Structures are given as structure tokens and as C-alpha cells.
CSV table of C-alpha atoms in Angstrom, one decimal:
chain,number,residue,atom,x,y,z
L,1,MET,CA,0.0,0.0,0.0
L,2,THR,CA,1.4,3.4,-1.0
L,3,PRO,CA,1.5,6.3,1.4
L,4,ILE,CA,-1.0,8.0,-0.7
L,5,GLU,CA,-3.4,5.1,-0.5
L,6,GLY,CA,-3.1,5.0,3.3
L,7,ILE,CA,-4.2,8.5,3.7
L,8,SER,CA,-8.0,8.6,3.9
L,9,ALA,CA,-9.9,11.5,2.5
L,10,PRO,CA,-11.5,13.8,5.0
L,11,PRO,CA,-15.2,13.2,5.5
L,12,THR,CA,-17.3,15.6,3.4
L,13,PRO,CA,-20.3,17.0,5.1
L,14,ASN,CA,-23.7,15.8,3.8
L,15,LEU,CA,-24.6,18.9,2.0
L,16,LEU,CA,-28.2,19.2,0.8
L,17,PRO,CA,-29.0,20.7,-2.6
L,18,LYS,CA,-30.0,24.3,-2.6
L,19,LYS,CA,-33.6,23.5,-3.5
L,20,GLN,CA,-34.0,21.0,-0.6
L,21,LYS,CA,-32.5,23.6,1.8
L,22,PHE,CA,-34.8,26.2,0.6
L,23,SER,CA,-37.9,24.0,0.8
L,24,ARG,CA,-36.9,23.0,4.4
L,25,LYS,CA,-36.5,26.6,5.5
L,26,ARG,CA,-39.8,27.3,3.9
L,27,GLU,CA,-41.5,24.5,5.8
L,28,ILE,CA,-40.0,25.8,9.0
L,29,SER,CA,-41.2,29.3,8.3
L,30,LEU,CA,-44.6,28.1,7.4
L,31,SER,CA,-44.9,26.1,10.6
L,32,ARG,CA,-43.9,29.1,12.7
L,33,CYS,CA,-46.4,31.2,10.8
L,34,GLU,CA,-49.1,28.6,11.5
L,35,ILE,CA,-48.2,28.5,15.2
L,36,SER,CA,-48.3,32.3,15.4
L,37,ARG,CA,-51.6,32.4,13.6
L,38,ILE,CA,-53.1,29.9,16.1
L,39,ASP,CA,-51.8,32.1,19.0
L,40,ILE,CA,-53.3,35.2,17.4
L,41,GLU,CA,-56.6,33.4,16.9
L,42,GLN,CA,-56.6,32.3,20.6
L,43,ILE,CA,-55.8,35.9,21.7
L,44,SER,CA,-58.5,37.3,19.5
L,45,ALA,CA,-61.0,34.7,20.9
L,46,VAL,CA,-60.2,35.8,24.4
L,47,ILE,CA,-60.6,39.5,23.5
L,48,ARG,CA,-64.0,38.8,21.9
L,49,ALA,CA,-65.1,36.9,25.0
L,50,ALA,CA,-63.9,39.7,27.2
L,51,LEU,CA,-65.8,42.3,25.1
L,52,LEU,CA,-69.0,40.2,25.2
L,53,THR,CA,-68.6,39.9,28.9
L,54,VAL,CA,-68.2,43.6,29.3
L,55,ILE,CA,-71.2,44.3,27.1
L,56,PHE,CA,-73.6,41.8,28.6
L,57,GLN,CA,-72.4,41.7,32.3
L,58,VAL,CA,-70.5,44.8,33.3
L,59,THR,CA,-72.7,47.4,31.6
L,60,PRO,CA,-76.1,46.1,33.0
L,61,MET,CA,-74.5,45.7,36.4
L,62,CYS,CA,-73.3,49.3,36.4
L,63,VAL,CA,-76.8,50.4,35.3
L,64,TYR,CA,-78.4,48.4,38.1
L,65,PHE,CA,-76.2,49.8,40.8
L,66,THR,CA,-76.5,53.4,39.4
L,67,GLU,CA,-80.3,53.1,39.7
L,68,ILE,CA,-80.1,51.8,43.2
L,69,TYR,CA,-77.8,54.7,44.1
L,70,LEU,CA,-80.0,57.3,42.5
L,71,HIS,CA,-83.2,55.8,44.0
L,72,CYS,CA,-85.5,57.8,41.8
L,73,ASN,CA,-88.3,55.2,41.3
L,74,GLY,CA,-89.0,54.2,44.9
L,75,ALA,CA,-87.9,51.4,47.1
L,76,LYS,CA,-89.7,48.7,45.2
L,77,GLU,CA,-87.8,49.4,41.9
L,78,SER,CA,-84.5,49.7,43.8
L,79,PHE,CA,-85.1,46.3,45.4
L,80,ASP,CA,-85.9,44.8,42.0
L,81,LYS,CA,-82.5,45.9,40.7
L,82,VAL,CA,-80.6,44.2,43.6
L,83,THR,CA,-81.1,40.7,42.5
L,84,PRO,CA,-79.9,41.0,38.8
L,85,GLY,CA,-77.1,43.3,39.9
L,86,ALA,CA,-75.8,40.8,42.5
L,87,ALA,CA,-76.3,37.9,40.0
L,88,ALA,CA,-74.2,39.7,37.4
L,89,ALA,CA,-71.4,40.4,40.0
L,90,LEU,CA,-71.5,36.8,41.1
L,91,ALA,CA,-71.3,35.5,37.5
L,92,LEU,CA,-68.2,37.7,37.0
L,93,THR,CA,-66.5,36.1,40.0
L,94,ARG,CA,-67.3,32.7,38.7
L,95,LEU,CA,-65.7,33.6,35.4
L,96,ILE,CA,-62.5,35.0,37.0
L,97,THR,CA,-61.8,32.5,39.8
L,98,PRO,CA,-61.5,29.4,37.5
L,99,ARG,CA,-59.1,31.4,35.4
L,100,ILE,CA,-56.9,32.1,38.4
L,101,HIS,CA,-56.9,28.4,39.4
L,102,ARG,CA,-56.6,27.0,35.9
L,103,ARG,CA,-53.5,24.9,36.7
L,104,GLU,CA,-55.2,23.1,39.6
L,105,LEU,CA,-58.4,22.5,37.6
L,106,LEU,CA,-56.3,21.2,34.6
L,107,GLU,CA,-54.7,18.7,36.9
L,108,ILE,CA,-58.0,17.5,38.2
L,109,VAL,CA,-59.5,17.2,34.7
L,110,THR,CA,-56.4,15.4,33.4
L,111,SER,CA,-56.7,12.9,36.3
L,112,MET,CA,-60.3,12.4,35.5
L,113,MET,CA,-59.6,11.6,31.9
L,114,ASN,CA,-56.8,9.2,32.9
L,115,ASP,CA,-59.2,7.4,35.3
L,116,TRP,CA,-61.7,6.8,32.5
L,117,ALA,CA,-59.1,5.8,30.0
L,118,THR,CA,-57.1,3.3,32.2
L,119,GLN,CA,-59.9,1.7,34.3
L,120,ARG,CA,-60.7,-1.9,33.2
L,121,ASP,CA,-62.5,-3.3,36.2
L,122,GLN,CA,-66.2,-3.5,35.3
L,123,ARG,CA,-67.4,-3.0,38.9
L,124,VAL,CA,-65.4,0.2,39.2
L,125,ARG,CA,-66.6,1.4,35.8
L,126,TRP,CA,-70.2,0.8,36.9
L,127,ILE,CA,-69.6,3.0,40.0
L,128,MET,CA,-68.0,5.7,37.9
L,129,LYS,CA,-70.9,5.6,35.4
L,130,LYS,CA,-73.4,5.8,38.3
L,131,TYR,CA,-71.9,9.1,39.6
L,132,ALA,CA,-71.4,10.4,36.0
L,133,THR,CA,-75.1,9.8,35.3
L,134,LEU,CA,-76.1,11.6,38.5
L,135,SER,CA,-73.9,14.6,37.4
L,136,ARG,CA,-75.3,14.6,33.9
L,137,ARG,CA,-78.9,14.6,35.3
L,138,VAL,CA,-78.0,17.5,37.6
L,139,THR,CA,-76.5,19.4,34.6
L,140,THR,CA,-79.5,18.8,32.5
L,141,PHE,CA,-81.9,19.9,35.2
L,142,THR,CA,-79.9,23.1,36.0
L,143,PHE,CA,-79.8,24.2,32.4
L,144,PHE,CA,-83.5,23.5,32.0
L,145,LEU,CA,-84.0,25.7,35.1
L,146,VAL,CA,-81.9,28.4,33.5
L,147,GLY,CA,-84.2,28.4,30.5
L,148,VAL,CA,-87.3,28.6,32.7
L,149,ILE,CA,-85.9,31.5,34.8
L,150,VAL,CA,-84.7,33.5,31.7
L,151,GLY,CA,-88.0,32.9,30.0
L,152,VAL,CA,-89.9,34.2,33.1
L,153,TYR,CA,-87.6,37.3,33.1
L,154,ILE,CA,-88.1,38.0,29.4
L,155,PHE,CA,-91.9,37.5,29.8
L,156,MET,CA,-92.0,39.9,32.7
L,157,ALA,CA,-89.9,42.5,30.8
L,158,ILE,CA,-92.2,42.3,27.8
L,159,SER,CA,-95.2,42.6,30.0
L,160,ALA,CA,-93.8,45.6,31.7
L,161,VAL,CA,-92.9,47.3,28.4
L,162,THR,CA,-96.4,46.6,27.1
L,163,ALA,CA,-98.1,47.9,30.2
L,164,GLN,CA,-96.0,51.1,30.1
L,165,ALA,CA,-96.8,51.7,26.5
L,166,SER,CA,-100.5,51.3,27.1
L,167,GLN,CA,-100.3,53.6,30.1
L,168,LEU,CA,-98.5,56.2,28.1
L,169,ASP,CA,-101.1,56.1,25.3
L,170,HIS,CA,-103.8,56.9,27.8
L,171,GLN,CA,-101.7,59.8,29.3
L,172,LEU,CA,-100.8,61.6,26.0
L,173,GLU,CA,-103.1,64.5,26.8
L,174,ASN,CA,-101.6,65.1,30.1
L,175,VAL,CA,-99.3,68.1,30.4
L,176,ASN,CA,-96.9,66.3,32.7
L,177,VAL,CA,-96.5,63.2,30.5
L,178,SER,CA,-92.8,63.7,29.9
L,179,ARG,CA,-92.0,63.9,33.6
L,180,GLU,CA,-94.0,60.8,34.3
L,181,THR,CA,-92.4,59.0,31.5
L,182,ASP,CA,-88.9,59.8,32.8
L,183,GLU,CA,-89.9,58.5,36.2
L,184,VAL,CA,-91.4,55.3,34.9
L,185,LEU,CA,-88.7,54.3,32.5
L,186,SER,CA,-85.4,54.5,34.2
L,187,CYS,CA,-83.1,56.7,36.2
L,188,VAL,CA,-80.3,56.3,33.7
L,189,PHE,CA,-82.2,56.0,30.3
L,190,ARG,CA,-84.6,58.9,29.8
L,191,GLY,CA,-85.9,57.8,26.4
L,192,GLU,CA,-88.3,55.0,25.7
L,193,SER,CA,-86.2,53.7,22.8
L,194,MET,CA,-83.1,53.5,25.0
L,195,SER,CA,-85.0,51.8,27.7
L,196,GLN,CA,-86.4,49.2,25.4
L,197,ALA,CA,-82.9,48.6,23.9
L,198,PHE,CA,-81.6,48.1,27.4
L,199,MET,CA,-84.4,45.5,27.9
L,200,VAL,CA,-82.8,43.4,25.1
L,201,VAL,CA,-79.3,43.7,26.7
L,202,GLN,CA,-80.8,42.8,30.0
L,203,ALA,CA,-82.4,39.6,28.6
L,204,MET,CA,-79.0,38.7,27.1
L,205,GLN,CA,-77.3,39.4,30.4
L,206,MET,CA,-79.7,37.1,32.2
L,207,PHE,CA,-79.0,34.4,29.7
L,208,VAL,CA,-75.2,34.8,30.1
L,209,THR,CA,-75.5,35.0,33.9
L,210,GLY,CA,-77.5,31.8,34.0
L,211,ILE,CA,-75.0,29.9,31.8
L,212,LEU,CA,-72.0,31.1,33.9
L,213,THR,CA,-73.7,30.5,37.2
L,214,PHE,CA,-75.1,27.0,36.5
L,215,GLY,CA,-72.2,26.0,34.3
L,216,THR,CA,-69.8,26.6,37.2
L,217,THR,CA,-72.1,24.7,39.6
L,218,SER,CA,-72.4,21.8,37.2
L,219,PHE,CA,-68.6,21.7,36.8
L,220,PHE,CA,-68.2,21.7,40.5
L,221,PHE,CA,-70.8,19.0,41.0
L,222,GLY,CA,-69.3,16.8,38.3
L,223,LEU,CA,-65.8,17.0,39.8
L,224,ALA,CA,-67.0,16.2,43.3
L,225,MET,CA,-69.1,13.2,42.0
L,226,HIS,CA,-66.0,11.8,40.2
L,227,LEU,CA,-63.9,12.0,43.3
L,228,CYS,CA,-66.7,10.3,45.2
L,229,GLY,CA,-66.6,7.5,42.7
L,230,GLN,CA,-62.9,7.1,43.0
L,231,PHE,CA,-63.1,6.8,46.7
L,232,ASP,CA,-65.6,4.0,46.3
L,233,ALA,CA,-63.4,2.4,43.7
L,234,LEU,CA,-60.4,2.4,46.1
L,235,ALA,CA,-62.6,0.8,48.7
L,236,ILE,CA,-63.4,-2.1,46.3
L,237,LYS,CA,-59.7,-2.6,45.6
L,238,LEU,CA,-59.0,-2.8,49.3
L,239,SER,CA,-61.7,-5.4,49.9
L,240,ASP,CA,-60.3,-7.6,47.0
L,241,PHE,CA,-56.6,-7.8,47.7
L,242,ARG,CA,-55.0,-11.2,48.6
L,243,VAL,CA,-52.7,-11.8,51.5
L,244,GLU,CA,-49.9,-13.2,49.3
L,245,GLN,CA,-50.0,-10.0,47.2
L,246,ALA,CA,-50.6,-7.7,50.1
L,247,HIS,CA,-47.3,-5.7,49.9
L,248,HIS,CA,-47.8,-4.7,46.3
L,249,ALA,CA,-51.6,-4.1,46.7
L,250,ILE,CA,-51.2,-2.0,49.8
L,251,ALA,CA,-48.5,0.1,48.2
L,252,GLU,CA,-50.8,0.8,45.2
L,253,ALA,CA,-53.7,1.6,47.5
L,254,VAL,CA,-51.6,4.0,49.6
L,255,GLU,CA,-50.4,5.7,46.4
L,256,ARG,CA,-53.9,6.0,45.1
L,257,HIS,CA,-55.2,7.4,48.4
L,258,CYS,CA,-52.5,10.1,48.4
L,259,HIS,CA,-53.4,11.0,44.8
L,260,LEU,CA,-57.1,11.3,45.7
L,261,ILE,CA,-56.2,13.4,48.8
L,262,ARG,CA,-54.1,15.7,46.5
L,263,MET,CA,-57.0,16.0,44.0
L,264,THR,CA,-59.5,16.9,46.7
L,265,ASP,CA,-57.1,19.5,48.1
L,266,ARG,CA,-56.8,21.0,44.6
L,267,MET,CA,-60.5,21.2,44.3
L,268,GLU,CA,-60.9,22.8,47.7
L,269,GLU,CA,-58.2,25.3,46.8
L,270,SER,CA,-59.9,26.2,43.4
L,271,PHE,CA,-63.4,26.7,44.6
L,272,ASN,CA,-63.4,27.8,48.3
L,273,ALA,CA,-63.3,31.5,47.5
L,274,ASN,CA,-65.9,31.1,44.8
L,275,VAL,CA,-68.2,29.3,47.2
L,276,LEU,CA,-67.7,31.8,49.9
L,277,ILE,CA,-68.7,34.7,47.6
L,278,TYR,CA,-71.7,32.7,46.5
L,279,LEU,CA,-72.7,31.8,50.0
L,280,PHE,CA,-72.6,35.5,51.1
L,281,VAL,CA,-74.6,36.7,48.1
L,282,THR,CA,-77.1,33.9,48.3
L,283,THR,CA,-77.9,34.4,52.0
L,284,THR,CA,-78.3,38.2,51.4
L,285,LEU,CA,-80.5,37.7,48.4
L,286,MET,CA,-82.6,35.1,50.1
L,287,CYS,CA,-83.4,37.6,52.9
L,288,ILE,CA,-84.1,40.4,50.4
L,289,ASP,CA,-86.3,38.4,48.1
L,290,GLY,CA,-88.0,36.7,51.0
L,291,PHE,CA,-88.9,40.1,52.4
L,292,MET,CA,-90.2,41.2,48.9
L,293,LEU,CA,-92.2,38.0,48.7
L,294,ILE,CA,-93.9,38.8,52.0
L,295,VAL,CA,-94.7,42.3,50.8
L,296,SER,CA,-96.0,41.0,47.5
L,297,LEU,CA,-98.2,38.5,49.2
L,298,LYS,CA,-99.6,41.3,51.4
L,299,VAL,CA,-100.5,43.6,48.5
L,300,GLY,CA,-101.5,40.8,46.1
L,301,ASP,CA,-98.9,41.6,43.3
L,302,VAL,CA,-99.0,38.3,41.3
L,303,PRO,CA,-96.0,39.0,39.0
L,304,MET,CA,-93.8,39.9,41.9
L,305,ILE,CA,-94.9,36.9,43.8
L,306,ILE,CA,-93.9,34.7,40.9
L,307,HIS,CA,-90.6,36.5,40.4
L,308,ASN,CA,-89.5,36.4,44.1
L,309,ALA,CA,-90.7,32.8,44.6
L,310,SER,CA,-88.7,31.6,41.5
L,311,VAL,CA,-85.6,33.4,42.6
L,312,LEU,CA,-85.8,31.9,46.1
L,313,LEU,CA,-86.4,28.4,44.6
L,314,LEU,CA,-83.4,28.9,42.2
L,315,MET,CA,-81.0,29.9,45.0
L,316,MET,CA,-82.1,27.1,47.3
L,317,ILE,CA,-81.7,24.5,44.5
L,318,GLN,CA,-78.3,25.8,43.6
L,319,LEU,CA,-77.2,25.9,47.3
L,320,SER,CA,-78.4,22.3,47.7
L,321,PHE,CA,-76.1,21.2,44.9
L,322,TYR,CA,-73.1,22.6,46.6
L,323,THR,CA,-74.0,21.2,50.0
L,324,PHE,CA,-75.0,17.8,48.6
L,325,ALA,CA,-71.7,17.5,46.7
L,326,GLY,CA,-69.7,18.5,49.8
L,327,ASP,CA,-71.6,16.1,52.0
L,328,CYS,CA,-71.3,13.2,49.6
L,329,LEU,CA,-67.5,13.7,49.3
L,330,GLU,CA,-67.2,13.9,53.0
L,331,MET,CA,-69.1,10.7,53.6
L,332,ARG,CA,-67.3,8.8,50.8
L,333,SER,CA,-63.9,9.8,52.0
L,334,THR,CA,-64.7,8.6,55.6
L,335,ALA,CA,-66.4,5.4,54.4
L,336,LEU,CA,-62.9,4.4,53.1
L,337,SER,CA,-61.9,3.7,56.7
L,338,TYR,CA,-64.6,1.0,57.0
L,339,ALA,CA,-63.3,-0.7,53.8
L,340,THR,CA,-59.8,-0.5,55.2
L,341,TYR,CA,-60.8,-2.1,58.5
L,342,ASP,CA,-62.8,-4.9,56.7
L,343,CYS,CA,-59.8,-6.2,54.8
L,344,ASP,CA,-57.8,-9.1,56.2
L,345,TRP,CA,-55.3,-6.9,57.9
L,346,HIS,CA,-54.9,-9.3,60.8
L,347,GLU,CA,-53.3,-11.9,58.5
L,348,LEU,CA,-50.6,-9.5,57.2
L,349,PRO,CA,-47.1,-9.0,58.4
L,350,ALA,CA,-46.4,-6.3,61.0
L,351,SER,CA,-44.7,-4.0,58.6
L,352,THR,CA,-47.5,-4.2,56.0
L,353,ALA,CA,-50.2,-3.9,58.7
L,354,ARG,CA,-48.6,-0.7,59.9
L,355,ASP,CA,-49.3,0.9,56.5
L,356,ILE,CA,-52.9,-0.2,56.8
L,357,ARG,CA,-53.1,1.5,60.2
L,358,PHE,CA,-51.7,4.8,58.8
L,359,MET,CA,-54.2,4.6,56.0
L,360,LEU,CA,-57.0,4.0,58.4
L,361,MET,CA,-56.0,7.0,60.6
L,362,ARG,CA,-55.9,9.3,57.5
L,363,ALA,CA,-59.3,8.0,56.2
L,364,ASN,CA,-60.9,8.9,59.5
L,365,ILE,CA,-60.3,12.6,58.7
L,366,PRO,CA,-63.1,13.7,56.4
L,367,HIS,CA,-62.3,15.7,53.2
L,368,GLN,CA,-64.5,18.8,53.4
L,369,LEU,CA,-65.3,21.3,50.6
L,370,THR,CA,-65.5,24.6,52.4
L,371,ALA,CA,-66.5,28.2,51.8
L,372,GLY,CA,-63.4,30.3,52.5
L,373,LYS,CA,-61.8,27.4,54.5
L,374,PHE,CA,-64.0,28.0,57.5
L,375,VAL,CA,-67.6,27.0,56.5
L,376,ALA,CA,-68.0,23.3,55.6
L,377,MET,CA,-70.4,22.8,52.7
L,378,ASN,CA,-72.6,19.9,53.8
L,379,MET,CA,-76.3,19.3,54.5
L,380,ILE,CA,-75.9,20.6,58.1
L,381,THR,CA,-74.8,24.0,56.7
L,382,PHE,CA,-77.8,23.9,54.3
L,383,LYS,CA,-80.2,23.3,57.1
L,384,ASP,CA,-78.6,26.1,59.2
L,385,ILE,CA,-78.9,28.6,56.4
L,386,LEU,CA,-82.5,27.8,55.8
L,387,LYS,CA,-83.2,28.1,59.6
L,388,SER,CA,-81.4,31.4,59.8
L,389,THR,CA,-83.2,32.8,56.8
L,390,ALA,CA,-86.6,31.6,58.1
L,391,SER,CA,-86.0,33.2,61.5
L,392,TYR,CA,-85.0,36.5,59.8
L,393,LEU,CA,-88.1,36.5,57.6
L,394,SER,CA,-90.4,35.7,60.5
L,395,VAL,CA,-89.0,38.8,62.4
L,396,LEU,CA,-89.6,41.0,59.3
L,397,ARG,CA,-93.1,39.6,59.0
L,398,VAL,CA,-93.9,40.5,62.5
L,399,MET,CA,-92.6,44.0,61.9
L,400,LEU,CA,-94.8,44.4,58.9
L,401,ASP,CA,-97.9,43.3,60.7
L,402,GLU,CA,-97.2,45.8,63.5
């Protein structure tokens, strides 16, 4: 072999042709443009949603509170504006708080999707379907209730506009008709056309408020029911483990129990401020609308009786959803201690039985969904709220009779 043959040629880089390099750069630039276009579309969608929220929530809410502050149409009209104004403010808080806790909620929803995708036990899937069916029925009922309430509001608004128009037709010959018209229509809108246009915005605002309010309630209820089903599923796994496979089964059960505890804490962290605001607004509105119902019954105002009774029924039903979900989760989490005690722990080695004991001690501490971390949302709280509201209304009724 000659020296020249022994010298190997330096490796040449794998150079692409110019056309291939250009096409590859073009594909990269197109993909970047596509990603940026998707980001721009998402940002524009958020901006459109924010604008619609401002139009249909913030604007009517400002009008309501302005009319309450000006107080130009009497106490009855001012009280009528309290309920939709408070409902709009409550809907805004329910729109903002899930956005603040979006990471916690994303973790819970991802865990829920994994549970449905990986579960193969037919008994566990039957339990999960049972709780999912209950959640679906509650969601269907709540949105049906939204349609009924919004329909009642729209009907009452149309009836009020028709009654005002007929009353104005009979008063055209009166000299003070313009002054009376200004007093009847609104403190903010002095023209009839503007007042009727605001009626349309008000109807849309009630629809958006109902969707936001009951959508958040249904989402809360669905998450709570799924966690209840997972606690029941863990109880089934604990009751089925064998002694020869106890170490592996107990390790999986402890890991699953820690995961459920973490998901419950995430849910409590995400919703406790929202539930606290809702509880404060609900108790206040129940007292106000209950007082208006007593006054309406005394004077025989049928439309106001229907309005106040429907609002009270709506708030009590929604409050019952929160308290029932919290009560069910509290009972299912503590029921895990009975399933832990019923397993064959007495046949296990001492080291493995110690893990069972720790799990039993932790299961005895109930998982509570609270309002502001100090009011437990369960059926006892629901009963106390109803008793306090009834006591307050009975005092007001005695004052009216005197």
C-alpha cells in the first residue's frame, strides 16, 4: 500500500442541494407562521369573549347599581335591581376565579380523563358511570332551570314594556306626561327607545348569567361526584386484595389514596373563594327576596310573587347542589376507613399492617369542601342557612304586621 493510499480522504459534510435547503426553510417558516396564527386566533377569541362579557355583564351591572344609588323610582324598583345586579357580579367572579386556578383545575380534569381511559374493572366502571349519570342529570336539570328563569324574566320584561306603552297612550293628553315617562322608564335612560334597547341587553345578560352560574355549579358537582366514585373504587380494591400479594396491593392503595387526597385539596383550593362569595350573596338575596315576597303577598302583586318565589327556589336548589356534593364527598372519604378495616389486615405481616393503620387513621379525617376554608359545605350547613333565613323573615313579617 502506497502512502497516498493509506491517507484517507477527509469526510465531506452531507450537503443538501439548494432546492432542498430552501424547501426545508420554507416549511419551518410556514410552521412558525401557523403557530403564530393559532396564537393570534386564541388571543382574539379571548378578546372577543372579554368584550362580550363587558357588554352583557358589566354594563347592565353598572346600570343596576346606578339606579339603586339614584333611588328615583322608589324602594320597590330599587329592590328589584338588587337581584340581577348581584347575580351579574356573582357571575363575573365565577368567570374569573377558575381562570386564576386553571392549573389546579387542569390537573383535576387530566386525572379524571386518565381514570376513564385506564380503568378496566367492570365494577369500578359501573360505579363511575353511576356518579357520572347523576352529574349529567343535575347538569340537564340546571340548564332547564336556566331556560325557565330566563323565560320568566323575558316575559315579565315584555309585559312591563307593554303595560308602560298602554299607560303612556292613555296619558298623552296630560301636560306632565314627559315627567311621568322619565320617572317610569329608568333613572339612567330617559328615552323610551333606549330603555327598550336596554331590555334586550338585560335579557342577554340574564342568559349569560344563567350559563355562567349554572355552568360553574355543574362543573363543581361533576368533579365532586367523580372524586366520590374514585373513593368507592379504592374501597373495592382494598376489599379484594389477597394476602400473598398484600405488599404490592397496599403500596398501590396508599399511592392511590395520596393521589385522591391531593386532587381533593386541589378542588378545595380552586373553589373555596368562589363558594364563599356565592354563600354570602345567596344568603343576602334570600333575605331580600323573602322580604319582597312577604310584601308582594300582602299587596297581592302576582307578577312579583312569581318573580320572588322563582328566585328563592333557584337559589335554594343551587345551594343544595353545593352542599350535597360536599356532604357526599365527606361521607365517601370517611367510608374508606370501614373498607380498610374490613380487609384481612390481621393476617398481614407487621410492617404491612402498619401501612394499613396509617391509611385507616388518615381516612378517619373527612375531606370537606369549604366556603373560605371555615364553613363546611354539607347538609348541616344547608339546614342552618334555611333556619337562619326563616328566622329573619319571621321577624320581618312581625314588623310588617305591626
